[in-house]
Amino acid sequence: MHVAPVGGTAVQDHVALAEIELCGELIIAASAAEDRLSLESIDEVLRVAEEREVY
């Protein structure tokens, strides 16, 4: 069995890291909310409106 070495040889997938960060932000927002998040709230957490304004 071959095991990947521990240390500085790790490959970082920046897209996956960004997705994990956004999921974390959604989890935090959902846990702080009293009810389910509205679609508008989800868009705000994910900064969807900001992305649309850029293009």
Short mmCIF file of N, CA and C in Angstrom, two decimals:
data_model
loop_
_atom_site.label_atom_id
_atom_site.label_comp_id
_atom_site.label_asym_id
_atom_site.label_seq_id
_atom_site.Cartn_x
_atom_site.Cartn_y
_atom_site.Cartn_z
N MET A 1 0.85 -1.18 0.00
CA MET A 1 0.00 0.00 0.00
C MET A 1 0.89 1.24 0.00
N HIS A 2 0.54 2.21 -0.86
CA HIS A 2 1.28 3.46 -0.95
C HIS A 2 0.50 4.55 -0.24
N VAL A 3 1.16 5.25 0.67
CA VAL A 3 0.55 6.33 1.42
C VAL A 3 1.20 7.64 0.98
N ALA A 4 0.38 8.65 0.74
CA ALA A 4 0.90 9.95 0.35
C ALA A 4 1.73 10.54 1.47
N PRO A 5 2.83 11.15 1.14
CA PRO A 5 3.68 11.74 2.18
C PRO A 5 3.00 12.93 2.85
N VAL A 6 3.29 13.09 4.12
CA VAL A 6 2.75 14.21 4.88
C VAL A 6 3.73 15.37 4.73
N GLY A 7 3.19 16.55 4.48
CA GLY A 7 4.09 17.70 4.37
C GLY A 7 3.67 18.63 3.27
N GLY A 8 4.62 19.30 2.66
CA GLY A 8 4.37 20.36 1.70
C GLY A 8 4.03 19.91 0.31
N THR A 9 3.76 18.65 0.07
CA THR A 9 3.46 18.18 -1.28
C THR A 9 1.97 18.12 -1.57
N ALA A 10 1.15 18.59 -0.64
CA ALA A 10 -0.31 18.52 -0.83
C ALA A 10 -0.74 19.45 -1.97
N VAL A 11 -1.67 18.98 -2.76
CA VAL A 11 -2.25 19.78 -3.83
C VAL A 11 -3.50 20.45 -3.29
N GLN A 12 -3.62 21.75 -3.51
CA GLN A 12 -4.79 22.46 -3.02
C GLN A 12 -5.73 22.72 -4.19
N ASP A 13 -6.96 22.35 -4.00
CA ASP A 13 -8.01 22.62 -4.98
C ASP A 13 -8.74 23.87 -4.51
N HIS A 14 -8.43 25.01 -5.11
CA HIS A 14 -8.96 26.28 -4.65
C HIS A 14 -10.47 26.37 -4.81
N VAL A 15 -11.02 25.73 -5.83
CA VAL A 15 -12.47 25.73 -6.02
C VAL A 15 -13.13 24.95 -4.89
N ALA A 16 -12.58 23.80 -4.55
CA ALA A 16 -13.15 23.00 -3.46
C ALA A 16 -13.05 23.74 -2.13
N LEU A 17 -11.93 24.41 -1.89
CA LEU A 17 -11.78 25.17 -0.65
C LEU A 17 -12.79 26.31 -0.57
N ALA A 18 -13.05 26.98 -1.69
CA ALA A 18 -14.04 28.05 -1.72
C ALA A 18 -15.44 27.49 -1.44
N GLU A 19 -15.76 26.34 -2.01
CA GLU A 19 -17.06 25.72 -1.78
C GLU A 19 -17.23 25.33 -0.32
N ILE A 20 -16.18 24.81 0.28
CA ILE A 20 -16.23 24.42 1.70
C ILE A 20 -16.46 25.66 2.56
N GLU A 21 -15.79 26.75 2.23
CA GLU A 21 -15.97 28.00 2.98
C GLU A 21 -17.41 28.50 2.87
N LEU A 22 -17.99 28.46 1.66
CA LEU A 22 -19.37 28.91 1.48
C LEU A 22 -20.35 28.01 2.23
N CYS A 23 -20.10 26.70 2.22
CA CYS A 23 -20.96 25.78 2.97
C CYS A 23 -20.91 26.10 4.46
N GLY A 24 -19.73 26.40 4.94
CA GLY A 24 -19.57 26.76 6.35
C GLY A 24 -20.34 28.02 6.68
N GLU A 25 -20.28 29.00 5.79
CA GLU A 25 -21.02 30.25 6.01
C GLU A 25 -22.52 30.00 6.02
N LEU A 26 -22.99 29.11 5.14
CA LEU A 26 -24.42 28.76 5.13
C LEU A 26 -24.82 28.06 6.43
N ILE A 27 -23.99 27.17 6.91
CA ILE A 27 -24.28 26.45 8.15
C ILE A 27 -24.37 27.43 9.32
N ILE A 28 -23.44 28.37 9.37
CA ILE A 28 -23.46 29.37 10.45
C ILE A 28 -24.72 30.22 10.36
N ALA A 29 -25.08 30.67 9.16
CA ALA A 29 -26.28 31.49 8.98
C ALA A 29 -27.53 30.70 9.36
N ALA A 30 -27.60 29.45 8.96
CA ALA A 30 -28.77 28.62 9.25
C ALA A 30 -28.90 28.36 10.75
N SER A 31 -27.77 28.15 11.42
CA SER A 31 -27.84 27.89 12.86
C SER A 31 -28.22 29.14 13.65
N ALA A 32 -27.92 30.32 13.11
CA ALA A 32 -28.27 31.56 13.80
C ALA A 32 -29.70 32.00 13.52
N ALA A 33 -30.30 31.47 12.46
CA ALA A 33 -31.66 31.89 12.07
C ALA A 33 -32.70 31.20 12.94
N GLU A 34 -33.79 31.90 13.17
CA GLU A 34 -34.89 31.32 13.94
C GLU A 34 -35.72 30.37 13.09
N ASP A 35 -35.86 30.68 11.80
CA ASP A 35 -36.62 29.85 10.86
C ASP A 35 -35.69 29.44 9.71
N ARG A 36 -36.28 28.80 8.73
CA ARG A 36 -35.51 28.44 7.54
C ARG A 36 -35.03 29.70 6.84
N LEU A 37 -33.88 29.60 6.21
CA LEU A 37 -33.37 30.75 5.46
C LEU A 37 -34.19 30.94 4.19
N SER A 38 -34.52 32.16 3.90
CA SER A 38 -35.21 32.47 2.65
C SER A 38 -34.20 32.39 1.51
N LEU A 39 -34.71 32.32 0.29
CA LEU A 39 -33.82 32.31 -0.86
C LEU A 39 -32.98 33.58 -0.91
N GLU A 40 -33.58 34.70 -0.53
CA GLU A 40 -32.85 35.97 -0.50
C GLU A 40 -31.73 35.92 0.52
N SER A 41 -31.98 35.32 1.67
CA SER A 41 -30.95 35.20 2.71
C SER A 41 -29.81 34.32 2.24
N ILE A 42 -30.15 33.23 1.57
CA ILE A 42 -29.12 32.33 1.05
C ILE A 42 -28.28 33.06 0.01
N ASP A 43 -28.93 33.80 -0.88
CA ASP A 43 -28.19 34.57 -1.88
C ASP A 43 -27.26 35.58 -1.22
N GLU A 44 -27.73 36.20 -0.14
CA GLU A 44 -26.90 37.18 0.58
C GLU A 44 -25.68 36.51 1.19
N VAL A 45 -25.88 35.36 1.83
CA VAL A 45 -24.76 34.63 2.43
C VAL A 45 -23.75 34.20 1.37
N LEU A 46 -24.26 33.75 0.23
CA LEU A 46 -23.38 33.28 -0.85
C LEU A 46 -22.87 34.41 -1.73
N ARG A 47 -23.29 35.63 -1.42
CA ARG A 47 -22.88 36.83 -2.17
C ARG A 47 -23.21 36.70 -3.66
N VAL A 48 -24.40 36.17 -3.95
CA VAL A 48 -24.83 35.98 -5.33
C VAL A 48 -25.06 37.32 -6.01
N ALA A 49 -25.68 38.26 -5.32
CA ALA A 49 -25.97 39.56 -5.92
C ALA A 49 -24.67 40.28 -6.29
N GLU A 50 -23.64 40.15 -5.46
CA GLU A 50 -22.35 40.78 -5.76
C GLU A 50 -21.76 40.21 -7.05
N GLU A 51 -21.89 38.91 -7.25
CA GLU A 51 -21.37 38.27 -8.44
C GLU A 51 -22.10 38.77 -9.68
N ARG A 52 -23.41 38.93 -9.58
CA ARG A 52 -24.19 39.39 -10.73
C ARG A 52 -23.83 40.82 -11.11
N GLU A 53 -23.53 41.66 -10.12
CA GLU A 53 -23.19 43.06 -10.39
C GLU A 53 -21.85 43.18 -11.09
N VAL A 54 -20.94 42.24 -10.84
CA VAL A 54 -19.60 42.30 -11.44
C VAL A 54 -19.67 42.07 -12.94
N TYR A 55 -20.57 41.19 -13.38
CA TYR A 55 -20.60 40.83 -14.79
C TYR A 55 -21.47 41.74 -15.60
#
